[in-house]
mmCIF file of C-alpha atoms in Angstrom:
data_model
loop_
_atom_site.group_PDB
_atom_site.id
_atom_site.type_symbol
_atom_site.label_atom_id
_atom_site.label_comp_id
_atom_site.label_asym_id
_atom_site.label_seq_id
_atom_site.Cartn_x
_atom_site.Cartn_y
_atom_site.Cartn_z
ATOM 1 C CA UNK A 1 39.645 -0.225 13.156
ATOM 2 C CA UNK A 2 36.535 -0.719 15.098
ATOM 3 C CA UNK A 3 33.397 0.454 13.496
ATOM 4 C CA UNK A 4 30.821 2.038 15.880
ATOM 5 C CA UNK A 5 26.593 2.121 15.870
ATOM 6 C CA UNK A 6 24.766 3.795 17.743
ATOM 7 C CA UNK A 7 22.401 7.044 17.537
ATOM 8 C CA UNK A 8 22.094 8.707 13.954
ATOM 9 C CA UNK A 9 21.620 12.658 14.621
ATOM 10 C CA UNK A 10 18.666 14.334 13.507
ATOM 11 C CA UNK A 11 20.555 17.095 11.017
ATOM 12 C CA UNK A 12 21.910 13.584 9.570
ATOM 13 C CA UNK A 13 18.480 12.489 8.646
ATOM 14 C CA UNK A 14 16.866 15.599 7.574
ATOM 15 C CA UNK A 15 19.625 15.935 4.931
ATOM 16 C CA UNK A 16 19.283 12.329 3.892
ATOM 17 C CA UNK A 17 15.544 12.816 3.345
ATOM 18 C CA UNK A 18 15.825 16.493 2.024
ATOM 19 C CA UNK A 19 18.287 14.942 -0.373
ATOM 20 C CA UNK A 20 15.737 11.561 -1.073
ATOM 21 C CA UNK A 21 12.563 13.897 -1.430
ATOM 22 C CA UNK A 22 14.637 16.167 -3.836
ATOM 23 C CA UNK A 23 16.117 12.842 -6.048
ATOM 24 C CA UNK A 24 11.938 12.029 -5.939
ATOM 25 C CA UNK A 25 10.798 15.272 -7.124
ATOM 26 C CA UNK A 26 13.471 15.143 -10.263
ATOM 27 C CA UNK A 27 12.936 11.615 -11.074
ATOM 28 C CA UNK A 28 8.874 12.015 -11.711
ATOM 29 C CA UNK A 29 9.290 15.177 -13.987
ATOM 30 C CA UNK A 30 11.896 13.055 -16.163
ATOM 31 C CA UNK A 31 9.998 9.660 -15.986
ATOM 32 C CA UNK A 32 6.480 11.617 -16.878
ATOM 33 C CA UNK A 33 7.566 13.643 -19.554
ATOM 34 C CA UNK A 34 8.052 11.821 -22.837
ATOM 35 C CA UNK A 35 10.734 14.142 -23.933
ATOM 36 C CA UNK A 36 13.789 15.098 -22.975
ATOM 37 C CA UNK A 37 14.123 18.204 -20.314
ATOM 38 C CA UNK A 38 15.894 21.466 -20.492
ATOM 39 C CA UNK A 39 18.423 22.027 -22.583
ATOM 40 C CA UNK A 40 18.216 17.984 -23.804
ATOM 41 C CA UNK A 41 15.182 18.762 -25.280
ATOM 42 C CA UNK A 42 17.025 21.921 -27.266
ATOM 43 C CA UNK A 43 19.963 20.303 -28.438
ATOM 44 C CA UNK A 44 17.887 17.595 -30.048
ATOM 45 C CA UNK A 45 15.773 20.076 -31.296
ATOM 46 C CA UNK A 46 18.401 21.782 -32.669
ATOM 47 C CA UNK A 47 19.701 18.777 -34.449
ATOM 48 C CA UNK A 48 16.399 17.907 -36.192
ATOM 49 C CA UNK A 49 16.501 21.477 -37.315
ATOM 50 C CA UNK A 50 20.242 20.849 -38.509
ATOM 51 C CA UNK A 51 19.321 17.881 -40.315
ATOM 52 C CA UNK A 52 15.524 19.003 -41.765
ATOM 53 C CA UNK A 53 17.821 22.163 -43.382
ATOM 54 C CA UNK A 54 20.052 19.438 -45.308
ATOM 55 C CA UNK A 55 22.560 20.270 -42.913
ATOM 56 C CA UNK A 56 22.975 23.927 -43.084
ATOM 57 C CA UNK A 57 23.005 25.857 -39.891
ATOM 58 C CA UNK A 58 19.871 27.269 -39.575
ATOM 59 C CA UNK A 59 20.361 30.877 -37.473
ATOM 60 C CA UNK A 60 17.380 30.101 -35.016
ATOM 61 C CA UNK A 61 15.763 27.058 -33.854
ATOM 62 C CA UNK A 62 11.831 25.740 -34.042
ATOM 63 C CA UNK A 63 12.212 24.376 -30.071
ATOM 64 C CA UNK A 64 9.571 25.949 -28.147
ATOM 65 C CA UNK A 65 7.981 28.123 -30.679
ATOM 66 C CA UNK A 66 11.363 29.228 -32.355
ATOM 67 C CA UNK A 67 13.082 32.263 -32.631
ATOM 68 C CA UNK A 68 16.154 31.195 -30.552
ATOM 69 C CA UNK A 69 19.367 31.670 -31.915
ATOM 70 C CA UNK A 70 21.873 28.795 -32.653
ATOM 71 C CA UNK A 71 24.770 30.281 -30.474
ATOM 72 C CA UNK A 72 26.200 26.468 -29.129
ATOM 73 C CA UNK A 73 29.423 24.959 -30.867
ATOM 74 C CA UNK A 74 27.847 22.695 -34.114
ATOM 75 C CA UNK A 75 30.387 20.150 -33.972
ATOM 76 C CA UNK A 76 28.032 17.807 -31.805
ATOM 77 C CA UNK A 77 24.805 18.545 -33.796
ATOM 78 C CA UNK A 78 26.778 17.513 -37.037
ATOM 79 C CA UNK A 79 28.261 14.470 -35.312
ATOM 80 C CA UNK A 80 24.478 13.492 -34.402
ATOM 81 C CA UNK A 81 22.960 14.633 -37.086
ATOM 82 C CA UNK A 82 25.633 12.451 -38.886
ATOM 83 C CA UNK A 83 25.092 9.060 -37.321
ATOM 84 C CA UNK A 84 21.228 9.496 -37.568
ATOM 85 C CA UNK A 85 21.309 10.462 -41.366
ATOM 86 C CA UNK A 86 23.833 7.228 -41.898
ATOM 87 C CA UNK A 87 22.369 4.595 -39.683
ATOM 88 C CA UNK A 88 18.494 5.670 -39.200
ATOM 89 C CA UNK A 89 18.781 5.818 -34.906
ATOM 90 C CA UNK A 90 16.654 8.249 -33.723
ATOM 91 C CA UNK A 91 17.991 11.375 -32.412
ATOM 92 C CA UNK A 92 16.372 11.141 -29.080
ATOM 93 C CA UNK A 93 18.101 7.994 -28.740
#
């Protein structure tokens, strides 16, 4: 198998730095924000919220002003809620 350099086309670089800006872009609103984004931030939210009401569903959560209904699976939030009430880690984490 011989391997072959020569010329990289044009439509082969644009992607690669379409792709590089776009991987840039993401990576600064994650890194600057000291919380987690999109739905990360909610399903934490939503365990606090679990784990504030002693662990009894609550039928909205408090992320982003409240008043959003709790319509996800709780199996996860208990699970997290769980190993944060027995060992301490934050949720976040």
């Amino acid at each position: 198998m011989q391997l072959r350099f020569g010329k990289v086309s044009g439509d082969f670089l644009t992607l690669v730095a379409a792709i590089g800006l776009g991987a840039l872009v993401r990576m600064l609103a994650v890194v600057a924000g000291e919380f987690s984004p999109n739905d990360g931030g909610l399903f934490c939210r939503m365990t606090e919220d679990l784990v504030a009401g002693g662990f009894r569903m609550p039928l909205t959560t408090t992320h982003n002003g409240g008043g959003i209904p709790l319509g996800y699976p709780p199996l996860g939030f208990y699970l997290l809620g769980g190993l944060h009430a027995a060992t301490g880690i934050r949720i976040i984490e």
